[in-house]
């Protein structure tokens, strides 16, 4: 069985879709995890004159929040790097669509989505959001940790 460029193109296109879904799915998991942790912390913080063991539980709640934010920032950055790599490969394949014998039936001019250049704002790009938002959650959990013992 001969693998042609149309098969390679389809494989990379599927990788782009898969990478996009994974990165945003991970981000949604981060939001859910941090929401649960913050609600648990706030429930305990609301108590007046909390005992020492309550503060220890609150500390145990904030530390995973700090660590998950750092881990998710790395995951977000790495997944976007893979996505950019896959898009670059697809763009290169689309760029060679007119070469003789590149593939048997070619890519129709209307079906080259990776040749389209879309300007993005630096602060609203996916890479920015998937990297910095988890770090902001880590910072928020650090503030909650300080409020546990100093507030």
Coordinates of N, CA, C and O in Angstrom, one line a residue:
X1 N 0.8 -1.2 0.0 CA 0.0 0.0 0.0 C 0.9 1.2 0.0 O 1.8 1.4 0.8
X2 N 0.6 2.1 -0.9 CA 1.4 3.3 -1.0 C 0.7 4.5 -0.3 O -0.5 4.7 -0.4
X3 N 1.5 5.1 0.6 CA 0.9 6.2 1.3 C 1.2 7.5 0.5 O 2.4 7.8 0.3
X4 N 0.2 8.2 0.1 CA 0.4 9.4 -0.6 C 0.3 10.6 0.2 O 0.0 10.6 1.4
X5 N 0.6 11.8 -0.4 CA 0.5 13.0 0.4 C -0.9 13.4 0.9 O -1.0 14.1 1.9
X6 N -1.9 12.9 0.2 CA -3.2 13.2 0.7 C -3.5 12.5 2.0 O -4.2 13.0 2.9
X7 N -2.9 11.3 2.2 CA -3.0 10.6 3.5 C -2.2 11.3 4.6 O -2.7 11.4 5.7
X8 N -1.1 11.8 4.2 CA -0.2 12.5 5.2 C -1.0 13.8 5.6 O -1.0 14.2 6.7
X9 N -1.5 14.5 4.6 CA -2.2 15.8 4.8 C -3.4 15.5 5.8 O -3.6 16.2 6.7
X10 N -4.2 14.5 5.5 CA -5.3 14.1 6.3 C -4.9 13.8 7.7 O -5.6 14.1 8.7
X11 N -3.8 13.1 7.9 CA -3.2 12.7 9.2 C -2.9 14.0 10.0 O -3.2 14.1 11.2
X12 N -2.2 14.9 9.4 CA -1.8 16.1 10.1 C -3.0 17.0 10.4 O -3.1 17.6 11.5
X13 N -4.0 17.0 9.5 CA -5.2 17.7 9.8 C -5.9 17.2 11.0 O -6.4 17.9 11.9
X14 N -6.0 15.8 11.1 CA -6.6 15.2 12.3 C -5.8 15.5 13.5 O -6.4 15.7 14.6
X15 N -4.5 15.6 13.4 CA -3.6 15.9 14.6 C -3.9 17.4 15.0 O -3.9 17.6 16.2
X16 N -4.1 18.3 14.1 CA -4.5 19.7 14.5 C -5.8 19.7 15.3 O -5.9 20.3 16.3
X17 N -6.8 19.0 14.7 CA -8.1 19.0 15.4 C -7.9 18.3 16.8 O -8.5 18.8 17.8
X18 N -7.2 17.2 16.9 CA -7.0 16.5 18.1 C -6.3 17.4 19.1 O -6.6 17.4 20.3
X19 N -5.2 18.0 18.7 CA -4.4 18.9 19.6 C -5.2 20.0 20.1 O -5.1 20.4 21.3
X20 N -6.1 20.6 19.3 CA -6.9 21.7 19.7 C -7.9 21.3 20.7 O -8.1 21.9 21.8
X21 N -8.5 20.1 20.5 CA -9.5 19.6 21.5 C -8.8 19.2 22.8 O -9.4 19.5 23.9
X22 N -7.7 18.6 22.8 CA -7.0 18.3 24.0 C -6.6 19.5 24.8 O -6.8 19.5 26.0
X23 N -6.0 20.5 24.1 CA -5.5 21.7 24.9 C -6.7 22.4 25.6 O -6.6 22.8 26.7
X24 N -7.8 22.5 24.9 CA -9.0 23.2 25.5 C -9.7 22.3 26.5 O -10.2 22.8 27.5
X25 N -9.6 21.0 26.3 CA -10.2 20.1 27.3 C -9.4 20.1 28.6 O -10.0 20.1 29.7
X26 N -8.1 20.2 28.5 CA -7.2 20.3 29.7 C -7.5 21.6 30.4 O -7.5 21.7 31.6
X27 N -7.7 22.7 29.6 CA -8.0 24.0 30.2 C -9.3 24.0 31.0 O -9.4 24.5 32.1
X28 N -10.3 23.3 30.4 CA -11.6 23.2 31.1 C -11.4 22.4 32.4 O -12.1 22.7 33.4
X29 N -10.6 21.4 32.4 CA -10.4 20.6 33.6 C -9.7 21.5 34.7 O -10.0 21.4 35.9
X30 N -8.8 22.3 34.3 CA -8.1 23.3 35.2 C -9.2 24.2 35.8 O -9.1 24.4 37.1
X31 N -10.1 24.7 35.0 CA -11.1 25.6 35.6 C -12.0 24.9 36.6 O -12.3 25.4 37.6
X32 N -12.3 23.7 36.3 CA -13.2 22.9 37.2 C -12.5 22.6 38.5 O -13.0 22.8 39.6
X33 N -11.2 22.1 38.4 CA -10.4 21.8 39.6 C -10.3 23.0 40.5 O -10.5 22.9 41.7
X34 N -9.9 24.1 39.9 CA -9.7 25.3 40.7 C -11.0 25.9 41.3 O -10.9 26.4 42.4
X35 N -12.0 25.7 40.5 CA -13.3 26.2 41.1 C -13.7 25.4 42.3 O -14.1 25.9 43.4
X36 N -13.5 24.1 42.3 CA -13.8 23.2 43.4 C -12.9 23.6 44.6 O -13.3 23.7 45.8
X37 N -11.6 23.8 44.3 CA -10.6 24.1 45.4 C -11.0 25.5 46.0 O -10.9 25.6 47.3
X38 N -11.3 26.5 45.2 CA -11.6 27.8 45.8 C -12.9 27.8 46.6 O -12.9 28.4 47.7
X39 N -13.9 27.0 46.1 CA -15.1 26.9 46.9 C -14.9 26.2 48.2 O -15.4 26.6 49.3
X40 N -14.1 25.2 48.2 CA -13.8 24.5 49.5 C -13.0 25.4 50.4 O -13.3 25.4 51.6
X41 N -12.0 26.1 49.9 CA -11.3 27.0 50.7 C -12.2 28.1 51.3 O -12.1 28.4 52.5
X42 N -13.0 28.7 50.5 CA -13.9 29.8 50.9 C -14.9 29.3 52.0 O -15.2 30.1 52.9
X43 N -15.3 28.1 51.9 CA -16.2 27.5 52.8 C -15.6 27.5 54.2 O -16.2 27.8 55.2
X44 N -14.3 27.0 54.2 CA -13.6 27.0 55.5 C -13.2 28.3 56.0 O -13.1 28.6 57.2
X45 N -12.9 29.2 55.1 CA -12.4 30.6 55.5 C -13.5 31.4 56.2 O -13.2 32.2 57.0
X46 N -14.7 31.1 55.8 CA -15.9 31.8 56.3 C -16.1 31.6 57.8 O -16.7 32.4 58.5
X47 N -15.5 30.5 58.3 CA -15.7 30.2 59.8 C -14.9 31.2 60.6 O -13.7 31.5 60.3
X48 N -15.5 31.8 61.6 CA -14.8 32.7 62.6 C -14.0 31.9 63.5 O -14.3 30.8 63.9
X49 N -12.8 32.4 63.9 CA -11.9 31.8 64.8 C -11.6 30.4 64.5 O -11.9 29.4 65.3
X50 N -11.1 30.1 63.3 CA -10.9 28.8 62.8 C -9.7 28.2 63.6 O -8.8 28.8 64.0
X51 N -9.9 26.9 63.9 CA -8.9 26.2 64.7 C -7.7 25.9 63.8 O -7.7 26.1 62.6
X52 N -6.6 25.5 64.4 CA -5.4 25.2 63.6 C -5.5 24.1 62.6 O -5.0 24.2 61.5
X53 N -6.3 23.1 62.9 CA -6.5 22.0 62.0 C -7.3 22.5 60.7 O -7.1 22.0 59.6
X54 N -8.2 23.5 60.9 CA -8.9 24.0 59.8 C -7.9 24.8 58.9 O -8.0 24.7 57.6
X55 N -7.0 25.5 59.4 CA -6.0 26.2 58.6 C -5.1 25.2 57.9 O -4.7 25.5 56.8
X56 N -4.8 24.1 58.5 CA -4.0 23.1 57.9 C -4.8 22.5 56.7 O -4.2 22.2 55.6
X57 N -6.1 22.3 56.8 CA -6.9 21.8 55.7 C -6.9 22.8 54.6 O -6.8 22.5 53.4
X58 N -7.1 24.1 55.0 CA -7.1 25.2 54.0 C -5.7 25.2 53.2 O -5.7 25.4 52.0
X59 N -4.6 25.0 53.9 CA -3.3 24.9 53.3 C -3.2 23.8 52.4 O -2.7 23.9 51.3
X60 N -3.8 22.6 52.8 CA -3.8 21.4 51.9 C -4.6 21.6 50.7 O -4.4 21.0 49.7
X61 N -5.6 22.5 50.7 CA -6.4 22.9 49.6 C -5.7 23.8 48.6 O -5.7 23.6 47.4
X62 N -4.9 24.7 49.1 CA -4.3 25.7 48.3 C -3.0 25.2 47.6 O -2.7 25.6 46.5
X63 N -2.3 24.3 48.2 CA -1.0 23.8 47.6 C -1.3 23.0 46.3 O -0.6 23.3 45.3
X64 N -2.3 22.1 46.2 CA -2.6 21.5 44.9 C -3.0 22.6 43.9 O -2.7 22.4 42.7
X65 N -3.7 23.6 44.3 CA -4.0 24.7 43.4 C -2.8 25.4 42.8 O -2.8 25.7 41.6
X66 N -1.8 25.6 43.6 CA -0.6 26.2 43.1 C 0.1 25.3 42.2 O 0.5 25.7 41.1
X67 N 0.2 24.0 42.5 CA 1.0 23.1 41.7 C 0.2 22.8 40.4 O 0.9 22.6 39.3
X68 N -1.1 22.7 40.4 CA -1.8 22.4 39.2 C -1.7 23.5 38.2 O -1.6 23.3 37.0
X69 N -1.7 24.8 38.7 CA -1.5 25.9 37.8 C -0.2 25.9 37.1 O -0.1 26.1 35.9
X70 N 0.9 25.6 37.8 CA 2.2 25.5 37.2 C 2.2 24.3 36.2 O 2.8 24.5 35.1
X71 N 1.7 23.2 36.6 CA 1.7 22.1 35.6 C 0.9 22.3 34.4 O 1.3 22.0 33.3
X72 N -0.3 23.0 34.6 CA -1.2 23.2 33.4 C -0.6 24.3 32.5 O -0.8 24.3 31.3
X73 N 0.2 25.2 33.0 CA 0.9 26.2 32.2 C 1.8 25.5 31.3 O 1.9 25.8 30.1
X74 N 2.6 24.6 31.8 CA 3.5 23.8 30.9 C 2.8 23.0 29.9 O 3.2 22.9 28.7
X75 N 1.7 22.3 30.3 CA 0.9 21.5 29.4 C 0.3 22.4 28.3 O 0.3 22.0 27.1
X76 N -0.2 23.6 28.7 CA -0.8 24.5 27.7 C 0.2 25.0 26.7 O 0.0 25.0 25.5
X77 N 1.4 25.3 27.1 CA 2.5 25.8 26.2 C 2.9 24.7 25.3 O 3.1 24.9 24.1
X78 N 3.1 23.5 25.9 CA 3.6 22.4 25.1 C 2.6 21.9 24.0 O 2.9 21.7 22.9
X79 N 1.3 21.9 24.4 CA 0.3 21.5 23.4 C 0.1 22.5 22.3 O -0.1 22.1 21.2
X80 N 0.3 23.8 22.6 CA 0.2 24.8 21.5 C 1.5 24.7 20.6 O 1.4 25.0 19.5
X81 N 2.6 24.3 21.2 CA 3.8 24.2 20.3 C 3.6 23.0 19.4 O 3.9 23.1 18.2
X82 N 3.0 21.9 19.8 CA 2.7 20.8 18.9 C 1.7 21.3 17.8 O 1.8 21.0 16.7
X83 N 0.7 22.0 18.3 CA -0.3 22.5 17.3 C 0.3 23.4 16.3 O 0.0 23.2 15.1
X84 N 1.2 24.3 16.7 CA 1.9 25.1 15.7 C 2.7 24.3 14.7 O 2.8 24.6 13.5
X85 N 3.4 23.3 15.2 CA 4.2 22.4 14.4 C 3.3 21.7 13.4 O 3.7 21.7 12.2
X86 N 2.2 21.2 13.8 CA 1.3 20.5 12.8 C 0.8 21.5 11.8 O 0.7 21.1 10.6
X87 N 0.4 22.7 12.2 CA -0.1 23.6 11.3 C 1.0 24.0 10.3 O 0.7 24.2 9.1
X88 N 2.2 24.2 10.7 CA 3.3 24.5 9.8 C 3.5 23.4 8.7 O 3.8 23.7 7.6
X89 N 3.4 22.1 9.2 CA 3.5 21.0 8.2 C 2.4 21.1 7.2 O 2.6 20.9 6.0
X90 N 1.2 21.3 7.7 CA 0.1 21.4 6.7 C 0.2 22.6 5.8 O -0.1 22.4 4.6
X91 N 0.7 23.7 6.3 CA 0.9 24.8 5.4 C 1.9 24.5 4.3 O 1.8 24.9 3.2
X92 N 3.0 23.8 4.7 CA 4.0 23.5 3.7 C 3.4 22.5 2.7 O 3.7 22.6 1.5
X93 N 2.6 21.6 3.1 CA 2.0 20.6 2.1 C 1.1 21.4 1.2 O 1.1 21.2 0.0
X94 N 0.3 22.3 1.7 CA -0.6 23.1 0.9 C 0.2 24.0 0.0 O -0.3 24.3 -1.1
X95 N 1.3 24.5 0.4 CA 2.1 25.4 -0.4 C 2.7 24.7 -1.6 O 3.1 25.3 -2.6
X96 N 2.8 23.4 -1.6 CA 3.3 22.6 -2.7 C 2.2 22.0 -3.6 O 2.5 21.1 -4.4
X97 N 1.0 22.4 -3.5 CA -0.1 21.8 -4.1 C 0.0 21.8 -5.6 O -0.6 21.0 -6.3
X98 N 0.7 22.8 -6.2 CA 0.7 23.0 -7.7 C 1.9 22.2 -8.3 O 1.9 22.2 -9.5
X99 N 2.8 21.7 -7.5 CA 3.9 21.0 -8.1 C 3.4 19.7 -8.8 O 2.5 19.0 -8.3
X100 N 4.1 19.4 -9.9 CA 3.7 18.2 -10.7 C 3.9 17.0 -9.9 O 4.9 16.8 -9.2
X101 N 3.0 16.1 -10.0 CA 3.0 14.8 -9.3 C 3.1 14.9 -7.8 O 3.5 14.0 -7.1
X102 N 2.7 16.1 -7.2 CA 2.8 16.2 -5.7 C 1.7 15.2 -5.2 O 2.0 14.5 -4.3
X103 N 0.5 15.3 -5.7 CA -0.5 14.3 -5.5 C -1.4 14.2 -6.7 O -1.4 15.1 -7.5
X104 N -2.1 13.1 -6.7 CA -2.8 12.7 -7.9 C -3.9 13.7 -8.3 O -4.0 14.2 -9.4
X105 N -4.7 14.1 -7.3 CA -5.9 15.0 -7.7 C -5.7 16.4 -7.2 O -6.5 17.3 -7.5
X106 N -4.6 16.7 -6.4 CA -4.4 18.1 -5.9 C -5.4 18.5 -4.9 O -6.3 17.9 -4.6
X107 N -5.1 19.7 -4.3 CA -6.0 20.3 -3.3 C -6.7 21.4 -4.0 O -6.1 22.3 -4.6
X108 N -8.1 21.4 -4.0 CA -8.8 22.5 -4.6 C -8.4 23.8 -3.9 O -8.1 23.9 -2.7
X109 N -8.5 24.9 -4.7 CA -8.1 26.2 -4.2 C -9.0 26.6 -3.0 O -8.5 27.4 -2.1
X110 N -10.2 26.2 -3.0 CA -11.1 26.5 -1.9 C -10.9 25.7 -0.6 O -11.5 26.0 0.4
X111 N -10.1 24.7 -0.7 CA -9.9 23.8 0.4 C -8.4 23.8 1.0 O -7.8 22.8 1.2
X112 N -7.9 25.0 1.2 CA -6.6 25.2 1.7 C -6.7 26.1 3.0 O -6.2 27.2 2.9
X113 N -7.2 25.6 4.0 CA -7.5 26.5 5.2 C -6.2 26.9 5.9 O -6.2 28.0 6.6
X114 N -5.1 26.3 5.7 CA -3.9 26.6 6.4 C -3.1 27.7 5.7 O -2.0 28.1 6.2
X115 N -3.5 28.1 4.5 CA -2.8 29.1 3.8 C -3.4 30.5 4.2 O -2.8 31.5 3.9
X116 N -4.5 30.5 4.9 CA -5.1 31.7 5.4 C -4.3 32.3 6.6 O -4.1 31.6 7.6
X117 N -3.9 33.5 6.5 CA -3.2 34.2 7.6 C -4.2 35.1 8.3 O -4.9 36.0 7.8
X118 N -4.4 34.8 9.6 CA -5.3 35.6 10.5 C -4.4 36.2 11.5 O -3.7 35.6 12.3
X119 N -4.5 37.6 11.6 CA -3.8 38.3 12.6 C -4.4 38.1 14.0 O -5.6 38.1 14.1
X120 N -3.6 37.8 15.0 CA -4.2 37.6 16.3 C -3.6 38.6 17.3 O -2.5 39.1 17.1
X121 N -4.3 39.0 18.2 CA -3.9 39.9 19.3 C -3.0 39.1 20.2 O -3.4 37.9 20.6
X122 N -1.9 39.6 20.7 CA -1.0 38.9 21.6 C -1.7 38.5 22.8 O -1.4 37.4 23.3
X123 N -2.5 39.3 23.4 CA -3.1 39.0 24.7 C -4.4 38.1 24.6 O -4.9 37.6 25.6
X124 N -4.9 37.8 23.4 CA -6.0 37.0 23.3 C -5.7 35.7 22.5 O -6.6 35.0 22.1
X125 N -4.4 35.5 22.2 CA -4.0 34.3 21.5 C -4.2 33.0 22.4 O -4.2 33.1 23.6
X126 N -4.4 31.9 21.8 CA -4.6 30.7 22.6 C -3.4 30.3 23.4 O -3.5 29.9 24.6
X127 N -2.2 30.5 22.9 CA -1.0 30.2 23.6 C -0.9 31.1 24.9 O -0.6 30.6 25.9
X128 N -1.2 32.4 24.7 CA -1.1 33.3 25.8 C -2.1 32.9 26.9 O -1.8 32.8 28.1
X129 N -3.4 32.6 26.5 CA -4.4 32.2 27.5 C -4.1 30.9 28.2 O -4.3 30.8 29.4
X130 N -3.6 29.9 27.4 CA -3.4 28.6 28.0 C -2.1 28.5 28.8 O -1.9 27.6 29.5
X131 N -1.3 29.5 28.7 CA 0.0 29.6 29.5 C -0.2 30.5 30.7 O 0.1 30.1 31.8
X132 N -0.7 31.7 30.5 CA -0.7 32.6 31.6 C -1.9 32.5 32.5 O -1.8 32.8 33.7
X133 N -3.1 32.0 32.1 CA -4.2 31.8 32.9 C -3.9 30.8 34.0 O -4.2 31.1 35.2
X134 N -3.3 29.7 33.7 CA -3.0 28.7 34.9 C -2.0 29.4 35.8 O -2.1 29.1 37.1
X135 N -1.1 30.2 35.4 CA -0.1 30.8 36.3 C -0.9 31.8 37.2 O -0.5 32.0 38.3
X136 N -1.9 32.5 36.6 CA -2.7 33.4 37.4 C -3.5 32.6 38.5 O -3.6 33.1 39.6
X137 N -3.9 31.5 38.2 CA -4.6 30.6 39.2 C -3.6 30.2 40.2 O -4.0 30.1 41.4
X138 N -2.4 29.9 39.9 CA -1.4 29.6 40.9 C -1.1 30.8 41.8 O -1.0 30.6 43.0
X139 N -1.0 32.0 41.2 CA -0.9 33.2 42.0 C -2.1 33.4 43.0 O -1.9 33.7 44.1
X140 N -3.3 33.2 42.4 CA -4.5 33.3 43.3 C -4.4 32.3 44.4 O -4.7 32.7 45.6
X141 N -4.0 31.1 44.2 CA -3.9 30.1 45.3 C -2.8 30.5 46.3 O -3.0 30.2 47.4
X142 N -1.8 31.1 45.8 CA -0.7 31.6 46.7 C -1.3 32.7 47.6 O -1.0 32.7 48.8
X143 N -2.1 33.6 47.1 CA -2.7 34.6 47.9 C -3.7 34.0 48.9 O -3.7 34.4 50.0
X144 N -4.4 32.9 48.5 CA -5.3 32.3 49.4 C -4.5 31.6 50.5 O -4.9 31.6 51.7
X145 N -3.4 31.0 50.2 CA -2.5 30.4 51.2 C -2.0 31.5 52.2 O -2.1 31.2 53.4
X146 N -1.6 32.6 51.7 CA -1.2 33.7 52.6 C -2.4 34.2 53.5 O -2.2 34.5 54.7
X147 N -3.6 34.3 52.9 CA -4.7 34.7 53.6 C -5.1 33.7 54.7 O -5.7 34.1 55.7
X148 N -4.8 32.4 54.5 CA -5.1 31.4 55.4 C -4.4 31.7 56.8 O -5.0 31.5 57.8
X149 N -3.1 32.1 56.7 CA -2.3 32.2 57.9 C -2.2 33.6 58.3 O -1.9 33.9 59.5
X150 N -2.4 34.6 57.4 CA -2.2 36.0 57.8 C -3.5 36.8 57.9 O -3.6 37.9 58.4
X151 N -4.6 36.2 57.3 CA -5.8 36.9 57.3 C -6.7 36.5 58.4 O -7.4 36.7 59.2

